[in-house]
Short mmCIF file of C-alpha atoms in Angstrom, two decimals:
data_model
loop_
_atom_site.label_atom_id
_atom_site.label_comp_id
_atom_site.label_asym_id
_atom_site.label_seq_id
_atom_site.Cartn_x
_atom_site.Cartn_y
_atom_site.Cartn_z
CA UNK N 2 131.05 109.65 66.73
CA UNK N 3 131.76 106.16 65.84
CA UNK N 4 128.99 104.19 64.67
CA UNK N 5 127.21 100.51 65.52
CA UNK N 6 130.48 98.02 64.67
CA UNK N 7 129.78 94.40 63.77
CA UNK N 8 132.57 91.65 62.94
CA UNK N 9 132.89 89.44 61.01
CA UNK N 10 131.49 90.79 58.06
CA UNK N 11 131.03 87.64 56.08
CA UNK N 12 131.48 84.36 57.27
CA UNK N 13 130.71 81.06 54.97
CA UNK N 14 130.34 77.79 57.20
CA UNK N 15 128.28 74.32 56.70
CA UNK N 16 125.59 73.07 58.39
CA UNK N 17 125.25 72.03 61.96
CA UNK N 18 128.71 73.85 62.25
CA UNK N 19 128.45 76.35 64.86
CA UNK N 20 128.95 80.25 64.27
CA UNK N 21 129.53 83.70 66.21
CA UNK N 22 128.56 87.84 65.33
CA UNK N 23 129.92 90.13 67.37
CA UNK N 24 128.55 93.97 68.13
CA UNK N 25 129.61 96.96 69.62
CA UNK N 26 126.98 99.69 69.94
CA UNK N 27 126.99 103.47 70.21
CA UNK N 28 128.68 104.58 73.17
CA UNK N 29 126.24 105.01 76.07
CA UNK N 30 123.82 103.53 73.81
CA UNK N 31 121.13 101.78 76.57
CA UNK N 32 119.40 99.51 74.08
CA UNK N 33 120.65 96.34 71.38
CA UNK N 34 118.71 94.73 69.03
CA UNK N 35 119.60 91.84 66.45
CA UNK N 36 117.70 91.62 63.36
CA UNK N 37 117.78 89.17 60.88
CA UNK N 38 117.73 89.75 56.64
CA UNK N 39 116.93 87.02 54.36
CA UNK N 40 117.10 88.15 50.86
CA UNK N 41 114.57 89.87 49.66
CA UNK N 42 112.81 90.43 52.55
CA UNK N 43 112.74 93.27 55.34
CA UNK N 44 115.01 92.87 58.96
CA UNK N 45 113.42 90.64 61.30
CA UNK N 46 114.02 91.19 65.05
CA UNK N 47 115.72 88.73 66.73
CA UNK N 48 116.16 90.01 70.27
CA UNK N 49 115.84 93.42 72.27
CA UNK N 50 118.82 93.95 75.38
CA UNK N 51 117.80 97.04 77.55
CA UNK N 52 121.69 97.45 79.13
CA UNK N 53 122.12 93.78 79.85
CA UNK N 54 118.49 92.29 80.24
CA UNK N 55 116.65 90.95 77.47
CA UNK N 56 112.88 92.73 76.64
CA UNK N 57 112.20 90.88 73.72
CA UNK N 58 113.38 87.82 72.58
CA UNK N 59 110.26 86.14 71.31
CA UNK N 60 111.39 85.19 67.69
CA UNK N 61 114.50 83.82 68.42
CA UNK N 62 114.97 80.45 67.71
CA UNK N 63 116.38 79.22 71.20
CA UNK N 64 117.29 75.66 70.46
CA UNK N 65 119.87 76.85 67.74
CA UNK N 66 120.07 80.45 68.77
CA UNK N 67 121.58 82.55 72.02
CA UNK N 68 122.74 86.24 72.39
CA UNK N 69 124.42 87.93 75.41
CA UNK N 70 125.58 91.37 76.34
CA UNK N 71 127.66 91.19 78.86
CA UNK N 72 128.35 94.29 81.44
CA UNK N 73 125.27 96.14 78.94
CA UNK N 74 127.53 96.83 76.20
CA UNK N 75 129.22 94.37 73.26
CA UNK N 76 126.71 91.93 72.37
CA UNK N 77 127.35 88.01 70.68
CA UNK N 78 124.96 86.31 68.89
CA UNK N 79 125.46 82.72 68.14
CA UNK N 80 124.24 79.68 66.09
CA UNK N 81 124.67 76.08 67.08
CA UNK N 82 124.39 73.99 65.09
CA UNK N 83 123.50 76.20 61.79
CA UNK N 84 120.64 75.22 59.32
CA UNK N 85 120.61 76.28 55.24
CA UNK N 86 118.06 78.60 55.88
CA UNK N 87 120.45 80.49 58.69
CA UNK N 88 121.49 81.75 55.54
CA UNK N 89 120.90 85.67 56.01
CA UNK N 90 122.24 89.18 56.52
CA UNK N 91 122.57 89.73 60.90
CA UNK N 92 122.20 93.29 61.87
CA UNK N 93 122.93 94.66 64.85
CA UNK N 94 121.47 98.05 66.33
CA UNK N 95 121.21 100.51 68.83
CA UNK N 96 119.70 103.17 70.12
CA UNK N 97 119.98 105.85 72.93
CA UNK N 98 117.59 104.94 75.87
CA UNK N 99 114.29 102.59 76.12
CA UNK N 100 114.01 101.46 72.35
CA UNK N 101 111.06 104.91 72.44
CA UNK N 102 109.11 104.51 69.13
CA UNK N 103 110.54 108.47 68.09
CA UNK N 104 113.89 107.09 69.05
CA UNK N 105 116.47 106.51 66.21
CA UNK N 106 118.07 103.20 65.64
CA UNK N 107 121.98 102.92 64.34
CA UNK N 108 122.28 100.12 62.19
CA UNK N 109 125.85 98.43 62.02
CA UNK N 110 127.29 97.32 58.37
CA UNK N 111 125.80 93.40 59.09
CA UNK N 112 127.68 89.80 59.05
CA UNK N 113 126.59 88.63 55.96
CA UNK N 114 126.32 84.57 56.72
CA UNK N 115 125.95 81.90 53.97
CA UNK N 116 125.82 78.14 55.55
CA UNK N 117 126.09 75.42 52.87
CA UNK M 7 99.28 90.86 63.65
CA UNK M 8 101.14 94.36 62.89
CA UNK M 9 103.05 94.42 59.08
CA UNK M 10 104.07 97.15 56.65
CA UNK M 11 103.57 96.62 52.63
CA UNK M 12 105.83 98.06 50.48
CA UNK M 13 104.96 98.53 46.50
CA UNK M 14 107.28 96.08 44.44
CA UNK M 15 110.34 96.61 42.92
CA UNK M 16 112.94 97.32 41.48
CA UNK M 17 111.81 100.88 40.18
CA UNK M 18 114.27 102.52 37.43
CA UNK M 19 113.63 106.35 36.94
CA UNK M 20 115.64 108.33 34.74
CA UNK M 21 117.56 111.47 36.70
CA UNK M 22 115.41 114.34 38.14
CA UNK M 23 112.30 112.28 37.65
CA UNK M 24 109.72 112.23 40.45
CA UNK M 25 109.56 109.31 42.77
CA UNK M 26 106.73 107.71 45.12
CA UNK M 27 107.03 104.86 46.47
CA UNK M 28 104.18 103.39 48.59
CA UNK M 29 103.80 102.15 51.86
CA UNK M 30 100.52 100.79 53.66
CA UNK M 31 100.38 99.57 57.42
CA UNK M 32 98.44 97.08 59.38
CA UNK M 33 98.49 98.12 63.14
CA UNK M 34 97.07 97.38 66.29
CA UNK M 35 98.00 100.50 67.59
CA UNK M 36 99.39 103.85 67.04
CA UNK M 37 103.10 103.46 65.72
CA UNK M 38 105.47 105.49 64.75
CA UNK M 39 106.57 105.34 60.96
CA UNK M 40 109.78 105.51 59.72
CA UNK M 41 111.77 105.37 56.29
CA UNK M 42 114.89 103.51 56.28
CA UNK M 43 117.48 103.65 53.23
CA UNK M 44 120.38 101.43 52.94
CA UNK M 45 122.88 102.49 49.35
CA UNK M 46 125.19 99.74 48.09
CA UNK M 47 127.57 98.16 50.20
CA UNK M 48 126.25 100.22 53.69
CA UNK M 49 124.38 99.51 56.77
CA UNK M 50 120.62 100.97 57.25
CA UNK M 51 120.13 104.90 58.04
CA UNK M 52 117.04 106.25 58.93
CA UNK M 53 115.71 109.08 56.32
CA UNK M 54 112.58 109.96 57.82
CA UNK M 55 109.96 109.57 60.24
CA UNK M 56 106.49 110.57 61.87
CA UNK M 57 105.16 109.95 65.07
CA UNK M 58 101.93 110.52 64.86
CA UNK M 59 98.93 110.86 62.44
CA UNK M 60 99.35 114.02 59.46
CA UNK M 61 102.84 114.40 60.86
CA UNK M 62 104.60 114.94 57.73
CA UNK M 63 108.86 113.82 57.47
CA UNK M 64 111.31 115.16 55.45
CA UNK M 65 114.74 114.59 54.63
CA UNK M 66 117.03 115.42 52.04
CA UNK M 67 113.97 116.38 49.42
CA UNK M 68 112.13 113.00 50.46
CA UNK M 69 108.76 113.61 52.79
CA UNK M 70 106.55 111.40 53.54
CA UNK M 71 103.20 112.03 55.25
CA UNK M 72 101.18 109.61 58.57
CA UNK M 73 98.07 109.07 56.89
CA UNK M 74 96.04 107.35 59.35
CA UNK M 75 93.29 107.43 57.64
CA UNK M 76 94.26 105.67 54.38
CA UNK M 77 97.01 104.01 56.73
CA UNK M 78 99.91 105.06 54.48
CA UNK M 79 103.40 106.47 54.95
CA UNK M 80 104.21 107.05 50.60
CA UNK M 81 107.67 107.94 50.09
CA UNK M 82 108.08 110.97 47.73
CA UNK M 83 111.06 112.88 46.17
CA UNK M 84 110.46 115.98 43.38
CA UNK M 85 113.70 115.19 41.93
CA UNK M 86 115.57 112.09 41.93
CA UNK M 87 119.32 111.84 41.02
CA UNK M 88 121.49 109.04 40.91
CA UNK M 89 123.11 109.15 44.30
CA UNK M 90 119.45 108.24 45.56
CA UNK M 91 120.21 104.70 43.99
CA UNK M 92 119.39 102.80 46.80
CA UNK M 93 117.36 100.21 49.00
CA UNK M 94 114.40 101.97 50.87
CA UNK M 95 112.57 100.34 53.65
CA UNK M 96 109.08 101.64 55.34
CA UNK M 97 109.25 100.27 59.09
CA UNK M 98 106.85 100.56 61.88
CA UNK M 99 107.39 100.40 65.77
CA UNK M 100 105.84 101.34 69.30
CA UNK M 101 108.59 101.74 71.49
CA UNK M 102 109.48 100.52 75.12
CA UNK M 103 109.39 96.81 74.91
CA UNK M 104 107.96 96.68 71.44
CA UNK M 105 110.53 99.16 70.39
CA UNK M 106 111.39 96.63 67.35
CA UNK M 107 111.01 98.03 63.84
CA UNK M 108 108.65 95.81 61.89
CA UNK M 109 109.72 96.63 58.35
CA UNK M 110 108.16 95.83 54.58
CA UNK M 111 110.15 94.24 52.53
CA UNK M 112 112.20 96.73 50.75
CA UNK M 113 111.78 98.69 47.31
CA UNK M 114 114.90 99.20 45.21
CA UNK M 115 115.06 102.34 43.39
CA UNK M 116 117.90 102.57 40.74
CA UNK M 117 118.23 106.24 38.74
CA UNK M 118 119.81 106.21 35.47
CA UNK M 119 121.63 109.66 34.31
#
């Protein structure tokens, strides 16, 4: 089974430039999140799709960021314009149904973004 | 709010040492607990989890046991070798619309041979 794919895996840009992550979840996978890593801390959710609605998208920036999935599958997250502290690991991850709290999550490798 | 505490790292045992690694919780609620591990150069896997207080996880020789009464989830491994050499994360979530994992901020374990 193939796993939780994310592109690109690094990307380098400067600020106020704009950027774009791409995911692919687990097929038949209902539920997407985006999480955010800054170094040396723990994954911070960003948003939450259920198929192609959004359930939780209460710490994401909205004046810089946005995120889509489209027809409840891929998802794109993007950043316009990008700030230094952007700077972070993105992870994108799925799981089967409605996000349960027994369910598993599938983590993807992560777009590993530096803005300078 | 709801957050997870993770002891500090990094922590450097030698091979076949035993390993804890603690975990306390602040929730609302009743989450489920979970470990996460993520080895060099890979995404995060899930290792273990509980759903519910004295449920007791276990995975490849870790366990970890829902105390809800000390509110701890302690990682713990007999025997470490060095393929454990890794990044392990103690999360917490609800499910449904809080279905988000709120993790702690990561202990690094490194085992030397």
């Amino acid at each position: 089974e193939a796993g939780v794919a994310q592109s690109p895996r690094y990307k380098i840009i400067e600020k106020r430039q704009s950027v774009a992550f791409w995911c692919n979840p687990i097929s038949g996978h209902a539920t997407l999140y985006w999480y955010q890593q800054i170094l040396g801390q723990g994954p911070k959710l960003l948003i939450q799709f259920q198929n192609n609605g959004v359930v939780d998208d209460s710490q994401l920036p909205k004046d810089r960021f946005s995120a889509e999935r489209l027809k409840g599958v891929d998802s794109t997250l993007k950043i316009q314009p990008a700030k230094l502290e952007d700077s972070a690991v993105y992870l994108c991850a799925s799981s089967f149904s409605s996000g349960g709290a027994f369910e598993t999550q599938y983590f993807g490798p992560g777009t590993r973004l530096l803005v300078l | 709010g709801d957050s997870v505490t993770q002891m500090e790292g990094p922590v450097t045992l030698s091979e076949e040492a035993f390993l804890t690694i603690n975990c306390t919780y602040t929730a609302t609620g009743y989450p489920s607990l979970f470990w996460y591990v993520q080895y060099p150069g890979e995404g995060l896997q899930l290792l273990l989890k509980a759903t519910k207080a004295d449920d007791k996880g276990s995975n490849k020789g870790f366990e970890a046991t829902y105390r809800k009464e000390t509110t701890s989830f302690h990682l713990e491994k007999g025997s470490v070798q060095v393929s454990d050499s890794a990044v392990y994360f103690c999360a917490l979530n609800y499910g449904g619309s809080q279905g988000n994992l709120i993790f702690g901020k990561g202990t690094k374990l490194s085992v030397k041979p």
